[in-house]
Structure formats: C-alpha cells, structure tokens
mmCIF file of C-alpha atoms and ligand atoms in Angstrom:
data_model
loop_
_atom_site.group_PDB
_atom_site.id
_atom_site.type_symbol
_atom_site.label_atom_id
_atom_site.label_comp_id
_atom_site.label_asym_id
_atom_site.label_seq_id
_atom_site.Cartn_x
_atom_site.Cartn_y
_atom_site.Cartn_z
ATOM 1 C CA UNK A 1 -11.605 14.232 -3.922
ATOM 2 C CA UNK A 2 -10.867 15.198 -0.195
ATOM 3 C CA UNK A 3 -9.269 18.767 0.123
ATOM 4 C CA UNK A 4 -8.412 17.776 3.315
ATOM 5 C CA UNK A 5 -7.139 14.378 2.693
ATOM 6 C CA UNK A 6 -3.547 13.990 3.402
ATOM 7 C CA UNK A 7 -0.892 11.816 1.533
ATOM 8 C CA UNK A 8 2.172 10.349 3.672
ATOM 9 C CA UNK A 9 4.898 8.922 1.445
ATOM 10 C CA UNK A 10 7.919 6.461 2.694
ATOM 11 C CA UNK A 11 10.647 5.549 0.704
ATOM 12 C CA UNK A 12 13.465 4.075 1.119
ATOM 13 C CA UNK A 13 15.671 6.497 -1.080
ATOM 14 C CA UNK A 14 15.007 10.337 -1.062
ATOM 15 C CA UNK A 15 13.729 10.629 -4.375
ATOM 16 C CA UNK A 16 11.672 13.956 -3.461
ATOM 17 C CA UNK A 17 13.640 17.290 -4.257
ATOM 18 C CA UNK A 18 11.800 18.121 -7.143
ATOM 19 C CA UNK A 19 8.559 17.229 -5.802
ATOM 20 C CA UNK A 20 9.018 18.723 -2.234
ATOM 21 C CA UNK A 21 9.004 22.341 -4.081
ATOM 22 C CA UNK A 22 5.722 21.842 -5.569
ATOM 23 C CA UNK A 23 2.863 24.162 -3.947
ATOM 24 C CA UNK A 24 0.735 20.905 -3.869
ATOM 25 C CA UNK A 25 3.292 18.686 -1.793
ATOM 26 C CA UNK A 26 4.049 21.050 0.629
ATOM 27 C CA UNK A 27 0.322 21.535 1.949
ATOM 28 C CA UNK A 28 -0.327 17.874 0.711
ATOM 29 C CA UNK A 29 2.492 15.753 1.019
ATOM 30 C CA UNK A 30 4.116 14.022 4.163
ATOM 31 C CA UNK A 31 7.490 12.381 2.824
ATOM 32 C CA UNK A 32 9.240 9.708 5.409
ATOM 33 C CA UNK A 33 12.411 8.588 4.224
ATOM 34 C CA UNK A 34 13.472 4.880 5.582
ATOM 35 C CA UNK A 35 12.464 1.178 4.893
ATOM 36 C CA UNK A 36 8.627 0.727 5.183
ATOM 37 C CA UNK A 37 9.037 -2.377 7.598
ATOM 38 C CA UNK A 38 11.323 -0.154 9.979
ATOM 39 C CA UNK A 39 9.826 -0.407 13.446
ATOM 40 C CA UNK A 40 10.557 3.288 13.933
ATOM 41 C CA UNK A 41 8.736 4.016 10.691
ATOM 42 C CA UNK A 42 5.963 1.521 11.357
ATOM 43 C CA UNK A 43 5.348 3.007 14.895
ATOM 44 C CA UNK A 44 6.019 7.262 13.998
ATOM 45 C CA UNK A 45 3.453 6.089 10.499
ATOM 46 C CA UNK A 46 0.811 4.835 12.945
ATOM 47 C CA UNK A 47 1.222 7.486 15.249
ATOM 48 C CA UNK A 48 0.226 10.556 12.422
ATOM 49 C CA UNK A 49 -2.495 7.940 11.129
ATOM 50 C CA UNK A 50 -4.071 7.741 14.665
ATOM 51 C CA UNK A 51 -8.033 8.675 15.219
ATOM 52 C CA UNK A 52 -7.934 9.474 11.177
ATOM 53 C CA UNK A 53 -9.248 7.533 8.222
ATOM 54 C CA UNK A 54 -7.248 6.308 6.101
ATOM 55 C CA UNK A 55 -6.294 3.848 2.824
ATOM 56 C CA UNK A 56 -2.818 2.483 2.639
ATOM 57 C CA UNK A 57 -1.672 1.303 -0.493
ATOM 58 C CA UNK A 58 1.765 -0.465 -0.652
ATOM 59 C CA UNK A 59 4.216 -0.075 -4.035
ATOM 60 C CA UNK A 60 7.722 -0.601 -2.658
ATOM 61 C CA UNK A 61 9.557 -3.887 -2.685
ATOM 62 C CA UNK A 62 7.501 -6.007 -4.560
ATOM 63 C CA UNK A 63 8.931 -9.500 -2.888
ATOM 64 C CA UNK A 64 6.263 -11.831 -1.312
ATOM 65 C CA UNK A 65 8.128 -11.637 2.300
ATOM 66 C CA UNK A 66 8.009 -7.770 2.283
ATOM 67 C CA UNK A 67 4.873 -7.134 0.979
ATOM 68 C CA UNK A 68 3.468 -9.262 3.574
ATOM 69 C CA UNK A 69 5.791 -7.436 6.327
ATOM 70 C CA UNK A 70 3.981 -4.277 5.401
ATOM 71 C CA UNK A 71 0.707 -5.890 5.546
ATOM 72 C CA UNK A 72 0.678 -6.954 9.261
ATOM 73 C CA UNK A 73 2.547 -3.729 9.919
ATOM 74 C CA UNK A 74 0.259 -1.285 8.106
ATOM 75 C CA UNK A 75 -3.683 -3.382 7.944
ATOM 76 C CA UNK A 76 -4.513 -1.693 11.591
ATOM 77 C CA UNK A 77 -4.571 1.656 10.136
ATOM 78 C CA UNK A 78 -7.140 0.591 7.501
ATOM 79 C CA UNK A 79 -11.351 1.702 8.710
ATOM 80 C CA UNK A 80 -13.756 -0.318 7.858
ATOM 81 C CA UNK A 81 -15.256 0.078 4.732
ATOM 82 C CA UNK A 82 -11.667 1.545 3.556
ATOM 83 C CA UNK A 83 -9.057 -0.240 1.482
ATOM 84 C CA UNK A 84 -5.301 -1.819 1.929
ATOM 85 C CA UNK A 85 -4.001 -2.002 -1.895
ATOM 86 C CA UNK A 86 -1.648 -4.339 -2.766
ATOM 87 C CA UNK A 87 0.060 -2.817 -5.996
ATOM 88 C CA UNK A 88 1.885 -4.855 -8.689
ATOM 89 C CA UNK A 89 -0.021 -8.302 -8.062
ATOM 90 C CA UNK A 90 0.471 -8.992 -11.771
ATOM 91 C CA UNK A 91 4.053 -9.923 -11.607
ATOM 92 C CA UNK A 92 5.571 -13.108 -10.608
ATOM 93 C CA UNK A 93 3.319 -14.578 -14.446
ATOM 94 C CA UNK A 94 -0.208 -12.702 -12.519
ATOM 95 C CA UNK A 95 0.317 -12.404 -15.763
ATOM 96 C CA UNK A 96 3.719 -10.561 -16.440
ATOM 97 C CA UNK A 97 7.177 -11.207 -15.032
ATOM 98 C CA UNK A 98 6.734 -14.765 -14.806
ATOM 99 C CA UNK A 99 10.603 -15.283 -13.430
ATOM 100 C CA UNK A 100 10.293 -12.359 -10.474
ATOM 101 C CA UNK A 101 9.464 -15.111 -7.963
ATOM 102 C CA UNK A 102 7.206 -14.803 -5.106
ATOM 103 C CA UNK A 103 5.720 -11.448 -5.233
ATOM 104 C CA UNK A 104 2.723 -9.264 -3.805
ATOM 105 C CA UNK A 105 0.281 -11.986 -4.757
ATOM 106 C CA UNK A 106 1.594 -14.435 -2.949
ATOM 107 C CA UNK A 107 1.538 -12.379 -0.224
ATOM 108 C CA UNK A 108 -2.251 -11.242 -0.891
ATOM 109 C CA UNK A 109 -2.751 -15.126 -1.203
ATOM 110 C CA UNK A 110 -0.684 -15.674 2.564
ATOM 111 C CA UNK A 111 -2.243 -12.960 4.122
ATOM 112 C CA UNK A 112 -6.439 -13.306 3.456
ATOM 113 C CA UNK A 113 -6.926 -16.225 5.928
ATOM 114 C CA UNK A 114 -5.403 -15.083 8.490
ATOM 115 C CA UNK A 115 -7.131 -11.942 7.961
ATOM 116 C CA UNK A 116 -11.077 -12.356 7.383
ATOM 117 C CA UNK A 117 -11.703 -9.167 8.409
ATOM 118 C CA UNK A 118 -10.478 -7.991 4.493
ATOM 119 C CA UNK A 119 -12.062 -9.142 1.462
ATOM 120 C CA UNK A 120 -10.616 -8.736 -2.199
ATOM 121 C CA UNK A 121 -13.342 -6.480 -4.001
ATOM 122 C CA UNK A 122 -13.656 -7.300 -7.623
ATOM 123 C CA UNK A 123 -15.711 -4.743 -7.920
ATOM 124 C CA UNK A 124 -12.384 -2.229 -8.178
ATOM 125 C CA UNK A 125 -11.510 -4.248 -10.922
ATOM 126 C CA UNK A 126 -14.340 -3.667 -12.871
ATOM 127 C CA UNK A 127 -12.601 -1.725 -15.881
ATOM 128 C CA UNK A 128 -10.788 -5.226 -16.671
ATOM 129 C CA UNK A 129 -7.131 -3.790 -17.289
ATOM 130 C CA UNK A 130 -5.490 -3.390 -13.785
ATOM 131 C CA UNK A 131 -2.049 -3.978 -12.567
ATOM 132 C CA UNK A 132 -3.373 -4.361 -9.014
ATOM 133 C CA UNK A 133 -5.346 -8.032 -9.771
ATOM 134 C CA UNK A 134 -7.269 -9.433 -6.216
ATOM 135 C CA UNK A 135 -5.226 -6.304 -4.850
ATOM 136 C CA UNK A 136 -8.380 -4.182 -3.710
ATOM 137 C CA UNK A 137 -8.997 -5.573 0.273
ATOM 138 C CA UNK A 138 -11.261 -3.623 1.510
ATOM 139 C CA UNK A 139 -11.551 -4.021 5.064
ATOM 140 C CA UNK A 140 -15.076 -5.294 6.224
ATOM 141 C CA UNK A 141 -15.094 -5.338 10.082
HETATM 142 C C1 SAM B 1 7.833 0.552 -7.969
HETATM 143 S S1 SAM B 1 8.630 1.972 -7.205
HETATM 144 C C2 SAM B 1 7.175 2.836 -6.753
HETATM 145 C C3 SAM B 1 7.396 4.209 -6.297
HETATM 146 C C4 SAM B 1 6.111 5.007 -6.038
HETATM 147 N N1 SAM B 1 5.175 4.236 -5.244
HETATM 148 C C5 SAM B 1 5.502 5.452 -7.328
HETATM 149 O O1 SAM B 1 4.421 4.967 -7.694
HETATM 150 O O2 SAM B 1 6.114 6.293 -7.996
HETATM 151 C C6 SAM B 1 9.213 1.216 -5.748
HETATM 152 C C7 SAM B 1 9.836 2.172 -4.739
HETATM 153 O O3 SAM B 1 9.995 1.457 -3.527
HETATM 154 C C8 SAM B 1 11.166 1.918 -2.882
HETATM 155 N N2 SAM B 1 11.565 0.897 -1.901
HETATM 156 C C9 SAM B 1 12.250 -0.254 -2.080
HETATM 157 N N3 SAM B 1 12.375 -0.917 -0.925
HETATM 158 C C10 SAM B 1 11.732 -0.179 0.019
HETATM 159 C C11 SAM B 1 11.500 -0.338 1.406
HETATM 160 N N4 SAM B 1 11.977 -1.389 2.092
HETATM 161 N N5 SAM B 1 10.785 0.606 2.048
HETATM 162 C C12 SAM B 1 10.307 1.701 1.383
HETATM 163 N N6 SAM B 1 10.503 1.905 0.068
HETATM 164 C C13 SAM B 1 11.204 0.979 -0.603
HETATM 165 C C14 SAM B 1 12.143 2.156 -4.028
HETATM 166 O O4 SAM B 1 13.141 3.070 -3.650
HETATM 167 C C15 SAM B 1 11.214 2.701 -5.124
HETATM 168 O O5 SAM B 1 11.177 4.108 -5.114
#
C-alpha cells in the first residue's frame, strides 16, 4: 500500500535463504536474526525504527511471558493512530488449543491496564473470522 514502506523481520532461526533472493526482499525486506526480547535486538530494532512510522506486529513465541516481553520492548515504536498486533490470541481455548497454556491473550489481557494509551479496536475484527481476537491495539495517545 506504501511503496516506500519497509518490512524488518527477526527470527530466531535463519529461515530466509530462499526468500532473501527474491527481487522484492532485497529492496523490501530487513531480516534480523536473534531472539526478539534480546536487548541488542530490542535496542539495534528501535534504532532503524527511529523518527519513522511504524506498526509492529508480534508472531514468534506465542507464550504469555514472551509475548508480553515483546510488548514493553516493542509498544514505543508504535505512532499514534498506528497499531501493535498481537497474533495468535485464539490459542490457549480463545477458542483453539485449549491445553497451550497462557498465551498472547493473556498477555493482551496483562498488558492493557498498564497501558491506556492502546485500545483493542474491534473494528479490525469486523470480517468475524480472525486468528488475531482483541489483538488489534491501536495506539491512541
Ligand atoms: C508462528 S511462526 C511465525 C513466523 C512468521 N511470523 C510467519 O508468519 O511466517 C513463529 C516463529 O517465531 C520464531 N521464534 C520463536 N521464538 C522466537 C524468539 N524468541 N524471537 C524471535 N523469533 C522467535 C520461530 O523460529 C518461528 O519462525
């Protein structure tokens, strides 16, 4: 929608070869290799993200502890009016996967009132079928 929007990837396993020799990727695509909740990825992530807007949406380790980790590490870099998205709220019986355990949810659920500055907007969950349920915060001041 942007042609010059930018993507920056991190993973913790180098998944990319294939994808790194697409035209697409190389003018698009960013790819950090490490654990999301690294300091040293946290700080060199915020450091390409400064003075730029951006969305951050999170799809990595889906447990309640590290999705919230990458919420207080990544939020920041979120303009108002823009959205942090939580992917893969509807495990942990949200409604599927009811034995994962605590899951991106329950960190959605930790991290909102501590954080009134986000809201969860229904509104992106107006098609009904989403795997992303109360995962659209879109930041409001
Ligand atoms: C559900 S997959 C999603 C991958 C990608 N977002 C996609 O949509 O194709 C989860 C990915 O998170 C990566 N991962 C697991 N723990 C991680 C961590 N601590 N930091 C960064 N990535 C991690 C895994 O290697 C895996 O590729």
């Amino acid at each position: 929608m942007n042609p010059k929007g930018k993507v920056i990837t991190i993973d913790i396993e180098d998944k990319t070869a294939e994808t790194r020799k697409l035209d697409i990727a190389q003018k698009l695509i960013t790819f950090v290799i490490g654990s999301s909740t690294d300091p040293k990825i946290v700080s060199e992530i915020t450091e390409r993200v400064k003075g730029k807007k951006a969305i951050v949406i999170l799809d990595s380790n889906h447990t309640k502890d590290h999705v919230l980790k990458e919420m207080e590490n990544y939020w920041g870099l979120v303009n108002v009016g823009s959205y942090l998205i939580v992917q893969d709220s509807d495990i942990n019986g949200h409604p599927v996967f009811k034995h994962h355990g605590p899951g991106p949810m329950e960190a959605i659920d930790a991290f909102l009132p501590s954080h009134p500055n986000f809201q969860i907007d229904a509104e992106r969950e107006r098609l009904i079928f989403t795997t992303n349920p109360r995962g659209y915060l879109k930041r409001i001041q």
